[in-house]
Amino acid sequence: MSEAVSLERKSIERKAQEFMPVAEFEAAIRAVGAERYHDKHPFHHMLHGGKLKKPQVQAWALNRYCYQSAVPRKDAALISRLYDRELRREWVHRLLDHDGYGEEVGGIERWLVLTDGLGLDRDYVVSMKGALPATKFAVESYVTFVREQPITVAIASSLTELFAPKIHKERISGMLENYPDFIDDKVMAYFKRRLTQAPRDADFALDYVLKNAKTREEQEACVDAVRFKCNVLWVQLDALHNAYVEGHVPPGAFRAEA
Amino acid sequence: MSEAVSLERKSIERKAQEFMPVAEFEAAIRAVGAERYHDKHPFHHMLHGGKLKKPQVQAWALNRYCYQSAVPRKDAALISRLYDRELRREWVHRLLDHDGYGEEVGGIERWLVLTDGLGLDRDYVVSMKGALPATKFAVESYVTFVREQPITVAIASSLTELFAPKIHKERISGMLENYPDFIDDKVMAYFKRRLTQAPRDADFALDYVLKNAKTREEQEACVDAVRFKCNVLWVQLDALHNAYVEGHVPPGAFRAEA
C-alpha cells in the first residue's frame, strides 16, 4: 500500500469516528425513516389504498393491538431506569396517554374502539391469542430493548414518532375513504389523537437524543436504535402480508371467516 | 420412628402446605409488621423521641432520600411487567404521587423541602454522594426485587404501607414537639400527605394479594416479601445507627459539621 493511500485511509477512518454536528446527526436519524419506515411497506399501501378486505383489516387491527398494549410497558421500563425526576415526570405522560388516567380513557381504549368497530370480540383481541407470533416477538423485543439499552439509545428508539404524523394522516383519509362499510370517524379516534401527541413526544425525544449522545459511537447507536425500531414495525407488516395477503396463516393465528 | 410419630409428622407437613384461609393469611402478613417493622428500631425511637442532634436528623433525611427517590423506579418496574391495563392504571397513581405530575409537585419534592429545612444542600442530597452504601444497597435490592419477583409477590412487598400511618403519626407529633429549632409544619408536609395516601394504597395492594395468591407456596412467598421489605427498611436504620449513633461513619459518607 502506498503511503498516500495509507494516509487517506487513516483520514477516512478518523472522519468516520468524528462526532457528528447536530444537524448531520439529526439528518442521519431522519434518513432512516426515509429509507425504512413502515409507510414504505406494501401492506401499508394496500391498507390505506383500500385494497384490503375487511378480514385483512381485522387481522391488522388485532395484531397492532399487541404493539399498542406493549407501549406503556416499554415506557414504564424506561421510567424504572431513570434517576432524573424531571425526565420521569416528562416521560410519564406517554404512559398516561396510552393507558389513560382517571376520566381519560387513553389510546389503548381508543384502539379497542377500532377493533370493536371492526366486529372483533374484545376479549379475543386483548387475549392476543389470534395474533401472529412474529408480531409478539417483535413487540417484546422492543420492550426488552428499552429495558436494557443505555438510556439515550432507549429514548432514540422512540424516534419513529418523527415519521408517524404522515402515516397517520394517510391512514385517516385513506381508511375513511376506502372502507365506508366498517370505518368511520369514531373508530379513527386513535389516529386523530396521535396527530397531536406524536409530534410533541417526538420533539422532546429528538431534543434529548441530540443533546445527550456525547460520542460518535453513541450517535451511531442512536441511529441504529431508530433502524431497530423501524424493523420492529416492518416485521409486523411483513408477518401480516405473509399470512393474510400471501395466505400463509400460521397455526393458531386469527383466520378470517369471510 | 414409631408409626404414630410418623403419622403425626405427615399430618403436620400436610397442614403446613394447606392453603391459608384469607383471614389467617392477612394475619400472617400483619404479624410481620408487629415483629419487625422499623418502628421497633432504636433509631426510630431516638428520632421521634427527640434524642437526636440536628446532624443526626440530617443524616437520616439525606439517607432516606435514597429510598424516596427509588420508589417511583420500583413502581415503574412493576408497571413495566403488567399486561393488565386496569392494574397499570391503578398502580400509576403511586408514580404520580411520588414524582408529581403537572401542577402537583409530588412526594419527592416534599421530601426535599424537609432536607432544605434541615439546611442540607439540595444538589448534595439528590446526588446521594453522602448517603451510606448500606442504604443504597438496600434500596436498590428493593427495586430489583420488584423487577424480578412474580407480580403478586412484588405487590406484596409494598404492604409495609399497612404499618406506615402509625409511624408517620408518631414522626409528625414527635418531631414537631422535639425539634422546634429545625422542624415545623411546612417541612413535615411529606408525612402529612402520606397519612391519606398510604392507607388507600395499602388497602388496594392487600386486597390484590389476598385474592391473587392462589397456593400456600405463593402465600408464604407474599409473607416473605413483607419480611424482605421490612429488612430493606430496618437495614437503613441499622446503618444510620451504626454510623451516626455509634460513630462508625464509613469513608465518603456525610459527616456532621456540628
mmCIF file of N, CA and C in Angstrom, chain A residues 65 68-69 72-83 85 88-90 92-93 95-106 108-110 112 122 126 128 140 143 147, chain B residues 65 68-69 72-83 85 88-90 92-93 95-106 108-110 112 122 126 128 140 143 147:
data_model
loop_
_atom_site.group_PDB
_atom_site.id
_atom_site.type_symbol
_atom_site.label_atom_id
_atom_site.label_comp_id
_atom_site.label_asym_id
_atom_site.label_seq_id
_atom_site.Cartn_x
_atom_site.Cartn_y
_atom_site.Cartn_z
ATOM 1 N N TYR A 65 -52.817 -4.343 17.958
ATOM 2 C CA TYR A 65 -53.145 -4.215 19.386
ATOM 3 C C TYR A 65 -51.973 -4.662 20.268
ATOM 4 N N GLN A 68 -49.683 -1.773 20.489
ATOM 5 C CA GLN A 68 -50.269 -0.720 21.331
ATOM 6 C C GLN A 68 -50.157 -1.060 22.810
ATOM 7 N N SER A 69 -50.485 -2.303 23.122
ATOM 8 C CA SER A 69 -50.566 -2.660 24.541
ATOM 9 C C SER A 69 -49.173 -2.845 25.154
ATOM 10 N N PRO A 72 -47.095 1.043 26.830
ATOM 11 C CA PRO A 72 -46.956 1.508 28.224
ATOM 12 C C PRO A 72 -45.929 0.697 29.016
ATOM 13 N N ARG A 73 -45.813 -0.593 28.703
ATOM 14 C CA ARG A 73 -44.805 -1.392 29.409
ATOM 15 C C ARG A 73 -43.401 -0.932 29.055
ATOM 16 N N LYS A 74 -43.175 -0.608 27.789
ATOM 17 C CA LYS A 74 -41.818 -0.158 27.429
ATOM 18 C C LYS A 74 -41.549 1.228 28.016
ATOM 19 N N ASP A 75 -42.572 2.068 28.084
ATOM 20 C CA ASP A 75 -42.357 3.387 28.689
ATOM 21 C C ASP A 75 -42.099 3.261 30.196
ATOM 22 N N ALA A 76 -42.823 2.367 30.847
ATOM 23 C CA ALA A 76 -42.580 2.137 32.280
ATOM 24 C C ALA A 76 -41.194 1.530 32.489
ATOM 25 N N ALA A 77 -40.765 0.670 31.559
ATOM 26 C CA ALA A 77 -39.423 0.077 31.674
ATOM 27 C C ALA A 77 -38.365 1.176 31.626
ATOM 28 N N LEU A 78 -38.585 2.153 30.762
ATOM 29 C CA LEU A 78 -37.635 3.273 30.709
ATOM 30 C C LEU A 78 -37.677 4.061 32.021
ATOM 31 N N ILE A 79 -38.883 4.426 32.448
ATOM 32 C CA ILE A 79 -39.019 5.220 33.678
ATOM 33 C C ILE A 79 -38.361 4.508 34.854
ATOM 34 N N SER A 80 -38.475 3.182 34.882
ATOM 35 C CA SER A 80 -37.927 2.415 36.014
ATOM 36 C C SER A 80 -36.405 2.512 36.078
ATOM 37 N N ARG A 81 -35.778 3.042 35.017
ATOM 38 C CA ARG A 81 -34.324 3.152 34.984
ATOM 39 C C ARG A 81 -33.847 4.592 35.103
ATOM 40 N N LEU A 82 -34.782 5.539 35.179
ATOM 41 C CA LEU A 82 -34.394 6.948 35.191
ATOM 42 C C LEU A 82 -34.211 7.456 36.616
ATOM 43 N N TYR A 83 -33.014 7.953 36.901
ATOM 44 C CA TYR A 83 -32.744 8.563 38.204
ATOM 45 C C TYR A 83 -33.100 10.044 38.203
ATOM 46 N N ARG A 85 -35.612 12.840 38.078
ATOM 47 C CA ARG A 85 -37.039 13.003 38.329
ATOM 48 C C ARG A 85 -37.730 13.820 37.250
ATOM 49 N N ARG A 88 -38.395 11.638 34.363
ATOM 50 C CA ARG A 88 -39.523 10.734 34.640
ATOM 51 C C ARG A 88 -40.850 11.472 34.515
ATOM 52 N N ARG A 89 -40.895 12.695 35.074
ATOM 53 C CA ARG A 89 -42.132 13.481 35.029
ATOM 54 C C ARG A 89 -42.547 13.775 33.594
ATOM 55 N N GLU A 90 -41.564 14.011 32.732
ATOM 56 C CA GLU A 90 -41.853 14.244 31.316
ATOM 57 C C GLU A 90 -42.350 12.953 30.653
ATOM 58 N N VAL A 92 -43.639 10.205 31.851
ATOM 59 C CA VAL A 92 -44.823 9.501 32.350
ATOM 60 C C VAL A 92 -46.082 9.889 31.575
ATOM 61 N N HIS A 93 -46.084 11.054 30.933
ATOM 62 C CA HIS A 93 -47.312 11.436 30.228
ATOM 63 C C HIS A 93 -47.579 10.485 29.058
ATOM 64 N N LEU A 95 -47.133 7.247 29.240
ATOM 65 C CA LEU A 95 -47.844 6.161 29.906
ATOM 66 C C LEU A 95 -49.321 6.519 30.055
ATOM 67 N N LEU A 96 -49.567 7.748 30.521
ATOM 68 C CA LEU A 96 -50.939 8.195 30.748
ATOM 69 C C LEU A 96 -51.689 8.348 29.418
ATOM 70 N N ASP A 97 -50.980 8.797 28.372
ATOM 71 C CA ASP A 97 -51.622 8.912 27.048
ATOM 72 C C ASP A 97 -52.135 7.547 26.585
ATOM 73 N N HIS A 98 -51.372 6.520 26.837
ATOM 74 C CA HIS A 98 -51.760 5.193 26.325
ATOM 75 C C HIS A 98 -52.742 4.472 27.233
ATOM 76 N N ASP A 99 -52.445 4.473 28.516
ATOM 77 C CA ASP A 99 -53.317 3.743 29.441
ATOM 78 C C ASP A 99 -54.507 4.562 29.893
ATOM 79 N N GLY A 100 -54.425 5.879 29.702
ATOM 80 C CA GLY A 100 -55.439 6.760 30.264
ATOM 81 C C GLY A 100 -55.193 6.927 31.749
ATOM 82 N N TYR A 101 -55.956 7.850 32.336
ATOM 83 C CA TYR A 101 -55.821 8.098 33.764
ATOM 84 C C TYR A 101 -57.081 8.802 34.210
ATOM 85 N N GLY A 102 -57.728 8.256 35.240
ATOM 86 C CA GLY A 102 -58.968 8.873 35.701
ATOM 87 C C GLY A 102 -60.004 8.870 34.582
ATOM 88 N N GLU A 103 -60.506 10.063 34.252
ATOM 89 C CA GLU A 103 -61.559 10.195 33.243
ATOM 90 C C GLU A 103 -61.061 9.893 31.832
ATOM 91 N N GLU A 104 -59.778 10.160 31.601
ATOM 92 C CA GLU A 104 -59.203 9.999 30.261
ATOM 93 C C GLU A 104 -59.035 8.503 29.967
ATOM 94 N N VAL A 105 -59.666 8.034 28.873
ATOM 95 C CA VAL A 105 -59.670 6.591 28.613
ATOM 96 C C VAL A 105 -58.346 6.083 28.055
ATOM 97 N N GLY A 106 -57.629 6.932 27.315
ATOM 98 C CA GLY A 106 -56.321 6.522 26.809
ATOM 99 C C GLY A 106 -56.350 5.872 25.438
ATOM 100 N N ILE A 108 -55.079 3.013 24.247
ATOM 101 C CA ILE A 108 -55.375 1.582 24.069
ATOM 102 C C ILE A 108 -56.881 1.373 24.006
ATOM 103 N N GLU A 109 -57.603 2.095 24.850
ATOM 104 C CA GLU A 109 -59.069 2.024 24.804
ATOM 105 C C GLU A 109 -59.563 2.492 23.436
ATOM 106 N N ARG A 110 -58.952 3.554 22.917
ATOM 107 C CA ARG A 110 -59.361 4.039 21.599
ATOM 108 C C ARG A 110 -59.057 2.998 20.515
ATOM 109 N N LEU A 112 -59.181 -0.178 21.008
ATOM 110 C CA LEU A 112 -60.219 -1.213 21.155
ATOM 111 C C LEU A 112 -61.559 -0.755 20.575
ATOM 112 N N ARG A 122 -63.735 -8.229 21.916
ATOM 113 C CA ARG A 122 -62.738 -7.503 22.698
ATOM 114 C C ARG A 122 -61.852 -8.450 23.512
ATOM 115 N N VAL A 126 -57.817 -8.680 23.254
ATOM 116 C CA VAL A 126 -56.970 -8.426 24.429
ATOM 117 C C VAL A 126 -56.167 -9.674 24.815
ATOM 118 N N MET A 128 -54.787 -11.631 22.866
ATOM 119 C CA MET A 128 -53.709 -11.738 21.870
ATOM 120 C C MET A 128 -53.533 -13.167 21.363
ATOM 121 N N GLU A 140 -42.186 -7.612 21.824
ATOM 122 C CA GLU A 140 -41.478 -7.863 23.089
ATOM 123 C C GLU A 140 -39.986 -7.531 22.963
ATOM 124 N N VAL A 143 -39.750 -3.934 23.919
ATOM 125 C CA VAL A 143 -39.770 -3.728 25.374
ATOM 126 C C VAL A 143 -38.400 -4.074 25.970
ATOM 127 N N ARG A 147 -35.669 -1.750 27.957
ATOM 128 C CA ARG A 147 -35.312 -2.154 29.312
ATOM 129 C C ARG A 147 -33.793 -2.274 29.484
ATOM 130 N N TYR B 65 -33.722 9.948 51.608
ATOM 131 C CA TYR B 65 -33.964 10.436 50.249
ATOM 132 C C TYR B 65 -33.706 9.345 49.210
ATOM 133 N N GLN B 68 -36.785 7.298 49.055
ATOM 134 C CA GLN B 68 -37.873 8.041 48.409
ATOM 135 C C GLN B 68 -37.698 8.063 46.902
ATOM 136 N N SER B 69 -36.463 8.338 46.481
ATOM 137 C CA SER B 69 -36.246 8.549 45.050
ATOM 138 C C SER B 69 -36.233 7.221 44.288
ATOM 139 N N PRO B 72 -40.428 5.611 42.866
ATOM 140 C CA PRO B 72 -41.039 5.651 41.522
ATOM 141 C C PRO B 72 -40.390 4.666 40.554
ATOM 142 N N ARG B 73 -39.093 4.434 40.702
ATOM 143 C CA ARG B 73 -38.445 3.457 39.816
ATOM 144 C C ARG B 73 -38.977 2.056 40.069
ATOM 145 N N LYS B 74 -39.191 1.728 41.331
ATOM 146 C CA LYS B 74 -39.711 0.369 41.598
ATOM 147 C C LYS B 74 -41.162 0.255 41.155
ATOM 148 N N ASP B 75 -41.928 1.326 41.274
ATOM 149 C CA ASP B 75 -43.313 1.262 40.800
ATOM 150 C C ASP B 75 -43.362 1.158 39.275
ATOM 151 N N ALA B 76 -42.477 1.894 38.604
ATOM 152 C CA ALA B 76 -42.411 1.793 37.141
ATOM 153 C C ALA B 76 -41.943 0.400 36.729
ATOM 154 N N ALA B 77 -41.030 -0.184 37.503
ATOM 155 C CA ALA B 77 -40.563 -1.546 37.196
ATOM 156 C C ALA B 77 -41.730 -2.525 37.263
ATOM 157 N N LEU B 78 -42.589 -2.338 38.248
ATOM 158 C CA LEU B 78 -43.771 -3.201 38.326
ATOM 159 C C LEU B 78 -44.683 -2.965 37.117
ATOM 160 N N ILE B 79 -44.991 -1.702 36.852
ATOM 161 C CA ILE B 79 -45.896 -1.374 35.729
ATOM 162 C C ILE B 79 -45.359 -1.950 34.428
ATOM 163 N N SER B 80 -44.030 -1.922 34.264
ATOM 164 C CA SER B 80 -43.428 -2.402 33.009
ATOM 165 C C SER B 80 -43.661 -3.897 32.804
ATOM 166 N N ARG B 81 -44.132 -4.588 33.847
ATOM 167 C CA ARG B 81 -44.348 -6.025 33.743
ATOM 168 C C ARG B 81 -45.827 -6.387 33.743
ATOM 169 N N LEU B 82 -46.688 -5.395 33.859
ATOM 170 C CA LEU B 82 -48.131 -5.670 33.959
ATOM 171 C C LEU B 82 -48.792 -5.669 32.585
ATOM 172 N N TYR B 83 -49.399 -6.782 32.243
ATOM 173 C CA TYR B 83 -50.155 -6.873 30.990
ATOM 174 C C TYR B 83 -51.597 -6.419 31.193
ATOM 175 N N ARG B 85 -54.160 -3.773 31.852
ATOM 176 C CA ARG B 85 -54.229 -2.309 31.765
ATOM 177 C C ARG B 85 -54.873 -1.690 32.995
ATOM 178 N N ARG B 88 -52.366 -1.487 35.691
ATOM 179 C CA ARG B 88 -51.402 -0.401 35.426
ATOM 180 C C ARG B 88 -52.030 0.946 35.767
ATOM 181 N N ARG B 89 -53.290 1.130 35.346
ATOM 182 C CA ARG B 89 -53.968 2.418 35.605
ATOM 183 C C ARG B 89 -54.089 2.684 37.104
ATOM 184 N N GLU B 90 -54.309 1.626 37.880
ATOM 185 C CA GLU B 90 -54.383 1.779 39.334
ATOM 186 C C GLU B 90 -52.997 2.111 39.902
ATOM 187 N N VAL B 92 -50.282 3.354 38.559
ATOM 188 C CA VAL B 92 -49.534 4.529 38.104
ATOM 189 C C VAL B 92 -49.731 5.728 39.035
ATOM 190 N N HIS B 93 -50.845 5.736 39.796
ATOM 191 C CA HIS B 93 -51.052 6.903 40.660
ATOM 192 C C HIS B 93 -49.964 6.972 41.735
ATOM 193 N N LEU B 95 -46.816 6.336 41.167
ATOM 194 C CA LEU B 95 -45.740 7.036 40.462
ATOM 195 C C LEU B 95 -46.001 8.547 40.501
ATOM 196 N N LEU B 96 -47.248 8.917 40.197
ATOM 197 C CA LEU B 96 -47.600 10.341 40.168
ATOM 198 C C LEU B 96 -47.563 10.945 41.572
ATOM 199 N N ASP B 97 -47.950 10.161 42.579
ATOM 200 C CA ASP B 97 -47.886 10.657 43.965
ATOM 201 C C ASP B 97 -46.448 11.029 44.334
ATOM 202 N N HIS B 98 -45.501 10.217 43.894
ATOM 203 C CA HIS B 98 -44.110 10.466 44.297
ATOM 204 C C HIS B 98 -43.410 11.497 43.431
ATOM 205 N N ASP B 99 -43.573 11.340 42.108
ATOM 206 C CA ASP B 99 -42.870 12.256 41.204
ATOM 207 C C ASP B 99 -43.632 13.544 40.981
ATOM 208 N N GLY B 100 -44.928 13.523 41.296
ATOM 209 C CA GLY B 100 -45.765 14.653 40.938
ATOM 210 C C GLY B 100 -46.108 14.576 39.464
ATOM 211 N N TYR B 101 -47.026 15.457 39.073
ATOM 212 C CA TYR B 101 -47.427 15.497 37.658
ATOM 213 C C TYR B 101 -48.075 16.844 37.423
ATOM 214 N N GLY B 102 -47.589 17.550 36.417
ATOM 215 C CA GLY B 102 -48.146 18.876 36.155
ATOM 216 C C GLY B 102 -47.949 19.775 37.361
ATOM 217 N N GLU B 103 -49.054 20.323 37.861
ATOM 218 C CA GLU B 103 -49.001 21.265 38.977
ATOM 219 C C GLU B 103 -48.606 20.598 40.298
ATOM 220 N N GLU B 104 -48.949 19.320 40.423
ATOM 221 C CA GLU B 104 -48.693 18.600 41.675
ATOM 222 C C GLU B 104 -47.194 18.306 41.782
ATOM 223 N N VAL B 105 -46.573 18.778 42.885
ATOM 224 C CA VAL B 105 -45.113 18.665 42.981
ATOM 225 C C VAL B 105 -44.651 17.272 43.352
ATOM 226 N N GLY B 106 -45.477 16.515 44.090
ATOM 227 C CA GLY B 106 -45.131 15.136 44.407
ATOM 228 C C GLY B 106 -44.338 14.973 45.689
ATOM 229 N N ILE B 108 -41.478 13.385 46.431
ATOM 230 C CA ILE B 108 -40.020 13.558 46.473
ATOM 231 C C ILE B 108 -39.681 15.032 46.679
ATOM 232 N N GLU B 109 -40.429 15.894 45.987
ATOM 233 C CA GLU B 109 -40.235 17.336 46.178
ATOM 234 C C GLU B 109 -40.530 17.713 47.630
ATOM 235 N N ARG B 110 -41.583 17.110 48.206
ATOM 236 C CA ARG B 110 -41.896 17.408 49.605
ATOM 237 C C ARG B 110 -40.779 16.905 50.523
ATOM 238 N N LEU B 112 -37.657 16.888 49.703
ATOM 239 C CA LEU B 112 -36.570 17.856 49.554
ATOM 240 C C LEU B 112 -36.860 19.152 50.313
ATOM 241 N N ARG B 122 -29.412 20.946 48.367
ATOM 242 C CA ARG B 122 -30.289 20.092 47.578
ATOM 243 C C ARG B 122 -29.510 19.232 46.579
ATOM 244 N N VAL B 126 -29.576 15.184 46.397
ATOM 245 C CA VAL B 126 -30.010 14.487 45.179
ATOM 246 C C VAL B 126 -28.875 13.648 44.593
ATOM 247 N N MET B 128 -26.845 11.925 46.150
ATOM 248 C CA MET B 128 -26.731 10.744 47.022
ATOM 249 C C MET B 128 -25.271 10.411 47.355
ATOM 250 N N GLU B 140 -31.724 -0.404 46.370
ATOM 251 C CA GLU B 140 -31.657 -0.977 45.017
ATOM 252 C C GLU B 140 -32.096 -2.443 45.029
ATOM 253 N N VAL B 143 -35.782 -2.337 44.455
ATOM 254 C CA VAL B 143 -36.132 -2.139 43.041
ATOM 255 C C VAL B 143 -35.964 -3.456 42.272
ATOM 256 N N ARG B 147 -38.678 -5.802 40.292
ATOM 257 C CA ARG B 147 -38.447 -6.035 38.869
ATOM 258 C C ARG B 147 -38.473 -7.522 38.532
#
